[in-house]
Amino acid sequence: DAKDDGTFKANIIAGGFPQSISMQLYTAANVKFGKQMDIKWGESANTVTIKNKFLLPKQWTPELPNLYKAVFSVYSNGKLLHILEKKFGFRTVEVKSRDGIYVNGVKVKMKGVNRHSFRPETGRTTSKKISIEDVLLMKDMNMNAVRMSHYPPDDHFLDVCDSLGLFVMDE
C-alpha cells in the first residue's frame, strides 16, 4: 500500500519463521530509493508489517506512470532463503460519494473499454507482446481505463497497464 504522500506499508505473511526480512526500494532506473529496512521476525508471529514514509516520491498517474520496485529478501540463520520483487506506484485512490474517483487528489473521468483476452490467431492464449499492443491501442484512442470481466486478467496485462498508465477495473 503506497500512498501519494510517500507512505508505504507492506504486510508479509510467511509459513515457518524466518529470522529477518530486509526491504529496499528502487527507482525505475534501478537506483536505491530510501534506506534499506531490516525487520526481525517474532517467534510466534506469522505476519510482519513494514511501514515507512519516503520523501518526495514520484507519483503514479496515467500521464506519468512512475513505478518503483520493492525488493524483499528473506533470511534465516544469516542465509538468504528467498527474494521477491514487486513493482508499484505511489498513488492514492479515493471514491467520494456522489462526486467521483480521485487519484492523488485530482478527479478522474474514466474513459475506456471492456477487454476480453482473445485473439483470432491465438484464441484465449495471449502474451506480453499482445498485452502491450492492446494497451498502446487503447492509449492511442485517448482511453485511460479498461474493464476486465468474466475471468481474471493475465499478470503480464496488469503489469503493462501499470507501466503504461492505464486504470484497470477488475471484477
XYZ file of N, CA and C in Angstrom:
513
model
N 0.865 -1.170 0.000
C 0.000 0.000 0.000
C 0.907 1.227 0.000
N 0.989 1.919 -1.130
C 1.871 3.079 -1.255
C 1.043 4.290 -1.642
N 0.977 5.267 -0.765
C 0.171 6.465 -0.982
C 0.993 7.557 -1.665
N 0.288 8.531 -2.242
C 0.956 9.601 -2.986
C 1.847 10.475 -2.116
N 1.644 10.471 -0.796
C 2.466 11.283 0.098
C 3.751 10.576 0.533
N 4.000 9.376 0.008
C 5.213 8.643 0.334
C 5.031 7.599 1.420
N 3.818 7.501 1.978
C 3.548 6.482 2.990
C 3.555 5.107 2.329
N 4.282 4.173 2.929
C 4.434 2.828 2.371
C 4.149 1.806 3.455
N 3.365 0.772 3.106
C 3.067 -0.304 4.053
C 2.986 -1.617 3.290
N 3.644 -2.633 3.820
C 3.597 -3.972 3.223
C 3.398 -4.994 4.330
N 2.398 -5.859 4.163
C 2.178 -6.966 5.094
C 2.841 -8.203 4.512
N 3.664 -8.853 5.317
C 4.382 -10.034 4.869
C 3.889 -11.217 5.690
N 3.411 -12.230 4.982
C 2.910 -13.441 5.628
C 3.816 -14.588 5.195
N 4.340 -15.324 6.171
C 5.274 -16.402 5.837
C 4.904 -17.675 6.575
N 5.066 -18.780 5.872
C 4.968 -20.073 6.524
C 6.310 -20.361 7.165
N 6.313 -20.886 8.353
C 7.579 -21.043 9.062
C 7.979 -19.698 9.636
N 9.133 -19.620 10.220
C 9.531 -18.383 10.865
C 10.945 -17.996 10.493
N 11.101 -17.208 9.419
C 12.443 -16.718 9.096
C 12.909 -15.770 10.199
N 14.204 -15.564 10.293
C 14.724 -14.696 11.342
C 14.612 -13.216 10.994
N 14.769 -12.885 9.714
C 14.706 -11.464 9.352
C 14.319 -11.303 7.878
N 13.821 -10.108 7.605
C 13.460 -9.721 6.244
C 14.002 -8.323 6.018
N 14.602 -8.117 4.857
C 15.037 -6.764 4.503
C 14.240 -6.311 3.288
N 14.028 -5.009 3.199
C 13.278 -4.446 2.085
C 13.993 -3.195 1.601
N 14.195 -3.110 0.291
C 14.828 -1.945 -0.327
C 14.002 -1.527 -1.527
N 13.757 -0.218 -1.658
C 13.063 0.306 -2.828
C 14.080 0.773 -3.853
N 13.684 0.649 -5.135
C 14.498 1.106 -6.252
C 13.624 1.915 -7.197
N 14.224 2.909 -7.854
C 13.523 3.683 -8.868
C 13.471 2.868 -10.161
N 12.790 3.422 -11.168
C 12.722 2.753 -12.472
C 14.105 2.616 -13.102
N 15.028 3.512 -12.733
C 16.403 3.458 -13.245
C 17.279 2.528 -12.402
N 16.650 1.765 -11.487
C 17.334 0.805 -10.626
C 18.316 1.469 -9.653
N 17.951 2.678 -9.190
C 18.731 3.398 -8.196
C 18.024 3.250 -6.851
N 18.777 2.981 -5.788
C 18.168 2.829 -4.461
C 17.390 4.084 -4.101
N 16.205 3.872 -3.521
C 15.337 4.973 -3.089
C 15.044 4.768 -1.613
N 15.554 5.650 -0.787
C 15.403 5.495 0.655
C 16.379 4.468 1.197
N 16.312 4.278 2.509
C 17.219 3.338 3.182
C 16.614 1.943 3.224
N 17.488 0.950 3.258
C 17.047 -0.433 3.423
C 16.448 -0.601 4.812
N 15.357 -1.332 4.887
C 14.716 -1.608 6.169
C 14.944 -3.071 6.525
N 15.360 -3.317 7.755
C 15.583 -4.675 8.243
C 14.605 -4.948 9.374
N 13.855 -6.030 9.247
C 12.831 -6.385 10.221
C 13.175 -7.733 10.839
N 13.179 -7.788 12.161
C 13.372 -9.060 12.868
C 12.004 -9.717 13.005
N 11.990 -11.026 12.838
C 10.742 -11.788 12.847
C 10.490 -12.320 14.260
N 9.270 -12.118 14.780
C 8.905 -12.662 16.087
C 8.668 -14.165 15.999
N 8.956 -14.883 17.069
C 8.840 -16.337 17.058
C 7.410 -16.830 16.895
N 6.435 -16.106 17.445
C 5.058 -16.596 17.385
C 4.248 -15.949 16.262
N 4.776 -14.951 15.618
C 4.023 -14.243 14.582
C 4.229 -14.894 13.225
N 3.168 -14.904 12.414
C 3.342 -15.354 11.035
C 3.129 -14.193 10.069
N 2.859 -12.990 10.607
C 2.696 -11.787 9.793
C 3.543 -10.663 10.366
N 4.229 -9.959 9.487
C 5.014 -8.779 9.862
C 4.595 -7.644 8.944
N 4.504 -6.438 9.488
C 4.170 -5.260 8.690
C 5.376 -4.339 8.614
N 5.718 -3.958 7.394
C 6.791 -2.992 7.166
C 6.128 -1.663 6.834
N 6.492 -0.615 7.573
C 5.940 0.721 7.344
C 7.083 1.713 7.233
N 6.904 2.689 6.337
C 7.903 3.744 6.212
C 7.266 4.919 5.483
N 7.905 6.060 5.578
C 7.481 7.246 4.831
C 8.687 7.688 4.009
N 8.515 7.681 2.687
C 9.586 8.069 1.779
C 9.369 9.509 1.335
N 10.455 10.261 1.268
C 10.369 11.674 0.930
C 10.314 11.894 -0.573
N 9.365 12.695 -1.009
C 9.216 13.156 -2.384
C 9.255 12.042 -3.439
N 8.392 11.040 -3.303
C 8.354 10.031 -4.367
C 7.687 10.608 -5.610
N 8.067 10.109 -6.755
C 7.374 10.475 -7.987
C 6.052 9.715 -7.989
N 4.957 10.444 -8.153
C 3.636 9.829 -8.106
C 3.295 9.116 -9.410
N 2.472 8.071 -9.280
C 1.953 7.359 -10.446
C 0.688 8.075 -10.906
N 0.648 8.422 -12.190
C -0.556 8.947 -12.835
C -0.630 8.293 -14.216
N -1.796 8.340 -14.875
C -1.862 7.770 -16.226
C -0.919 8.474 -17.205
N -0.684 9.756 -16.997
C 0.195 10.510 -17.890
C 1.665 10.244 -17.593
N 1.989 10.049 -16.324
C 3.359 9.760 -15.890
C 3.330 8.550 -14.962
N 3.306 7.344 -15.523
C 3.190 6.140 -14.689
C 4.512 5.744 -14.035
N 4.925 6.546 -13.061
C 6.184 6.292 -12.348
C 6.052 5.058 -11.466
N 6.922 4.095 -11.677
C 6.907 2.871 -10.892
C 8.204 2.715 -10.106
N 8.067 2.097 -8.951
C 9.197 1.739 -8.105
C 9.204 0.220 -7.962
N 10.313 -0.298 -7.488
C 10.418 -1.736 -7.254
C 10.796 -1.954 -5.795
N 10.012 -2.770 -5.100
C 10.340 -3.180 -3.736
C 10.981 -4.558 -3.814
N 12.146 -4.699 -3.210
C 12.840 -5.986 -3.183
C 12.863 -6.461 -1.728
N 12.198 -7.596 -1.501
C 12.130 -8.211 -0.178
C 13.076 -9.412 -0.162
N 13.955 -9.450 0.836
C 14.906 -10.558 0.985
C 14.650 -11.237 2.325
N 14.446 -12.543 2.289
C 14.131 -13.317 3.488
C 15.368 -14.103 3.915
N 15.733 -13.988 5.207
C 16.924 -14.639 5.753
C 16.564 -15.550 6.922
N 17.305 -16.619 7.060
C 17.213 -17.488 8.227
C 18.622 -17.970 8.554
N 19.018 -17.786 9.798
C 20.375 -18.136 10.247
C 21.443 -17.476 9.374
N 21.185 -16.235 8.953
C 22.141 -15.495 8.140
C 22.192 -15.910 6.685
N 21.380 -16.874 6.291
C 21.389 -17.377 4.919
C 20.181 -16.835 4.154
N 20.438 -16.330 2.957
C 19.363 -15.821 2.107
C 18.518 -16.990 1.624
N 17.202 -16.946 1.931
C 16.293 -18.023 1.538
C 15.502 -17.692 0.276
N 15.096 -16.422 0.172
C 14.180 -16.082 -0.919
C 14.220 -14.582 -1.184
N 14.040 -14.212 -2.459
C 13.928 -12.802 -2.850
C 12.644 -12.638 -3.641
N 11.870 -11.598 -3.312
C 10.642 -11.273 -4.027
C 10.721 -9.815 -4.466
N 10.469 -9.567 -5.752
C 10.450 -8.205 -6.284
C 9.024 -7.873 -6.698
N 8.580 -6.664 -6.360
C 7.227 -6.237 -6.708
C 7.261 -4.781 -7.147
N 6.721 -4.505 -8.350
C 6.637 -3.130 -8.833
C 5.334 -2.506 -8.356
N 5.396 -1.201 -8.100
C 4.227 -0.475 -7.613
C 4.409 1.009 -7.884
N 3.328 1.756 -7.744
C 3.380 3.203 -7.876
C 2.844 3.861 -6.622
N 3.394 5.014 -6.280
C 2.872 5.798 -5.169
C 1.644 6.547 -5.691
N 0.462 6.159 -5.216
C -0.776 6.791 -5.659
C -1.844 6.586 -4.595
N -2.729 7.556 -4.492
C -3.854 7.471 -3.571
C -5.124 7.537 -4.393
N -5.958 6.509 -4.263
C -7.230 6.453 -4.985
C -8.344 6.599 -3.968
N -9.239 7.568 -4.212
C -10.372 7.802 -3.328
C -11.655 7.803 -4.149
N -12.701 7.197 -3.602
C -14.028 7.279 -4.197
C -14.842 8.165 -3.275
N -15.232 9.344 -3.771
C -16.006 10.294 -2.973
C -17.476 10.155 -3.345
N -18.281 9.876 -2.353
C -19.706 9.650 -2.553
C -20.358 10.819 -3.290
N -21.091 10.478 -4.343
C -21.841 11.439 -5.159
C -20.937 12.450 -5.866
N -19.641 12.122 -5.972
C -18.722 13.051 -6.618
C -17.870 12.372 -7.677
N -17.212 11.273 -7.326
C -16.400 10.593 -8.323
C -15.156 9.957 -7.758
N -14.262 9.605 -8.671
C -12.998 8.952 -8.328
C -11.881 9.985 -8.411
N -11.055 9.997 -7.382
C -9.914 10.914 -7.321
C -8.628 10.103 -7.221
N -7.630 10.498 -7.985
C -6.308 9.882 -7.908
C -5.314 10.982 -7.569
N -4.637 10.816 -6.462
C -3.684 11.822 -5.953
C -4.349 13.188 -5.811
N -5.621 13.185 -5.385
C -6.353 14.420 -5.142
C -6.960 15.058 -6.376
N -6.815 14.450 -7.541
C -7.340 15.007 -8.796
C -8.490 14.122 -9.282
N -9.627 14.748 -9.596
C -10.779 13.993 -10.081
C -10.464 13.401 -11.459
N -10.839 12.122 -11.634
C -10.538 11.412 -12.869
C -11.839 10.984 -13.532
N -11.921 11.214 -14.824
C -13.040 10.707 -15.607
C -12.535 9.478 -16.352
N -13.172 8.356 -16.077
C -12.747 7.109 -16.708
C -13.289 7.035 -18.135
N -12.370 6.807 -19.072
C -12.727 6.629 -20.479
C -12.060 5.337 -20.930
N -12.869 4.307 -21.187
C -12.251 3.045 -21.529
C -13.192 2.077 -22.212
N -12.755 0.835 -22.276
C -13.492 -0.227 -22.960
C -13.442 -1.495 -22.114
N -14.309 -2.445 -22.469
C -14.219 -3.799 -21.918
C -13.167 -4.547 -22.715
N -12.473 -5.465 -22.064
C -11.477 -6.275 -22.772
C -11.669 -7.736 -22.438
N -11.665 -8.526 -23.462
C -11.662 -9.972 -23.307
C -10.329 -10.467 -23.869
N -9.660 -11.296 -23.133
C -8.365 -11.813 -23.567
C -8.576 -12.835 -24.677
N -8.626 -12.331 -25.893
C -8.885 -13.210 -27.032
C -8.293 -12.591 -28.286
N -7.677 -13.417 -29.094
C -7.164 -13.026 -30.406
C -7.564 -14.097 -31.404
N -7.991 -13.723 -32.630
C -8.353 -14.731 -33.625
C -7.207 -15.697 -33.927
N -5.958 -15.185 -33.881
C -4.808 -16.016 -34.225
C -4.443 -17.013 -33.114
N -4.699 -16.639 -31.848
C -4.219 -17.457 -30.734
C -5.326 -17.890 -29.776
N -6.556 -17.468 -30.024
C -7.649 -17.793 -29.106
C -7.460 -17.089 -27.776
N -7.642 -17.815 -26.684
C -7.506 -17.224 -25.345
C -6.050 -17.197 -24.860
N -5.132 -17.649 -25.682
C -3.716 -17.599 -25.324
C -3.164 -16.236 -25.717
N -2.685 -15.487 -24.729
C -2.112 -14.173 -25.007
C -0.662 -14.155 -24.553
N -0.004 -13.043 -24.812
C 1.398 -12.885 -24.429
C 1.620 -11.449 -23.981
N 2.789 -11.184 -23.456
C 3.117 -9.816 -23.060
C 3.109 -8.901 -24.284
N 3.562 -9.404 -25.419
C 3.565 -8.622 -26.659
C 2.139 -8.207 -27.031
N 1.198 -9.132 -26.945
C -0.202 -8.819 -27.246
C -0.751 -7.811 -26.236
N -0.398 -7.970 -24.967
C -0.841 -7.019 -23.940
C -0.337 -5.614 -24.245
N 0.918 -5.501 -24.638
C 1.487 -4.183 -24.974
C 0.749 -3.590 -26.167
N 0.508 -4.392 -27.201
C -0.231 -3.908 -28.376
C -1.620 -3.410 -27.987
N -2.331 -4.174 -27.160
C -3.682 -3.795 -26.750
C -3.688 -2.491 -25.947
N -2.772 -2.379 -24.980
C -2.736 -1.177 -24.144
C -2.334 0.041 -24.966
N -1.356 -0.099 -25.854
C -0.956 1.034 -26.700
C -2.096 1.463 -27.616
N -2.871 0.508 -28.124
C -4.033 0.834 -28.950
C -5.059 1.631 -28.145
N -5.323 1.196 -26.930
C -6.267 1.928 -26.071
C -5.752 3.329 -25.769
N -4.479 3.451 -25.440
C -3.900 4.771 -25.145
C -3.933 5.665 -26.391
N -3.681 5.083 -27.585
C -3.735 5.852 -28.830
C -5.139 6.390 -29.102
N -6.161 5.691 -28.588
C -7.545 6.135 -28.753
C -7.987 7.025 -27.593
N -7.013 7.567 -26.843
C -7.231 8.504 -25.747
C -8.043 7.897 -24.607
N -7.848 6.616 -24.352
C -8.514 5.957 -23.225
C -7.557 5.906 -22.047
N -8.130 5.907 -20.856
C -7.307 5.821 -19.657
C -7.706 4.654 -18.757
N -8.683 3.828 -19.213
C -9.168 2.739 -18.369
C -9.574 1.536 -19.211
N -9.545 0.368 -18.558
C -10.010 -0.864 -19.189
C -10.763 -1.647 -18.123
N -11.855 -2.285 -18.529
C -12.663 -3.092 -17.611
C -12.479 -4.561 -17.958
N -12.145 -5.346 -16.954
C -11.989 -6.787 -17.122
C -13.233 -7.461 -16.568
N -13.712 -8.487 -17.218
C -14.860 -9.214 -16.682
C -14.779 -10.680 -17.070
N -15.529 -11.479 -16.387
C -15.711 -12.907 -16.637
C -14.568 -13.783 -16.143
N -13.338 -13.330 -16.223
C -12.205 -14.143 -15.774
C -11.054 -13.201 -15.451
N -10.125 -13.638 -14.611
C -9.037 -12.747 -14.211
C -8.080 -12.439 -15.359
N -7.545 -11.222 -15.391
C -6.575 -10.867 -16.433
C -5.229 -11.538 -16.174
N -4.455 -11.670 -17.233
C -3.097 -12.191 -17.107
C -2.242 -11.203 -16.321
N -1.301 -11.715 -15.553
C -0.407 -10.844 -14.787
C 0.352 -9.886 -15.697
N 0.781 -10.376 -16.875
C 1.542 -9.501 -17.775
C 0.671 -8.353 -18.279
N -0.631 -8.562 -18.426
C -1.512 -7.467 -18.848
C -1.589 -6.396 -17.755
N -1.728 -6.820 -16.510
C -1.775 -5.860 -15.399
C -0.457 -5.088 -15.282
N 0.670 -5.779 -15.460
C 1.977 -5.113 -15.409
C 2.111 -4.073 -16.516
N 1.642 -4.417 -17.715
C 1.716 -3.481 -18.846
C 0.819 -2.267 -18.584
N -0.390 -2.496 -18.071
C -1.282 -1.374 -17.748
C -0.633 -0.438 -16.742
N -0.013 -1.000 -15.712
C 0.643 -0.192 -14.691
C 1.814 0.587 -15.269
N 2.590 -0.043 -16.130
C 3.785 0.619 -16.667
C 3.462 1.650 -17.743
N 2.317 1.511 -18.421
C 1.964 2.450 -19.490
C 0.868 3.442 -19.091
N 0.316 3.308 -17.879
C -0.618 4.305 -17.372
C -2.069 4.067 -17.748
N -2.581 2.888 -17.488
C -3.977 2.568 -17.774
C -4.625 2.049 -16.500
N -5.761 2.651 -16.094
C -6.503 2.156 -14.947
C -7.159 0.837 -15.323
N -7.227 -0.086 -14.359
C -7.873 -1.386 -14.594
C -9.003 -1.537 -13.591
N -10.192 -1.808 -14.104
C -11.336 -2.144 -13.256
C -11.577 -3.635 -13.439
N -11.302 -4.394 -12.395
C -11.383 -5.843 -12.461
C -12.512 -6.305 -11.552
N -13.352 -7.186 -12.092
C -14.491 -7.673 -11.288
C -14.139 -8.947 -10.568
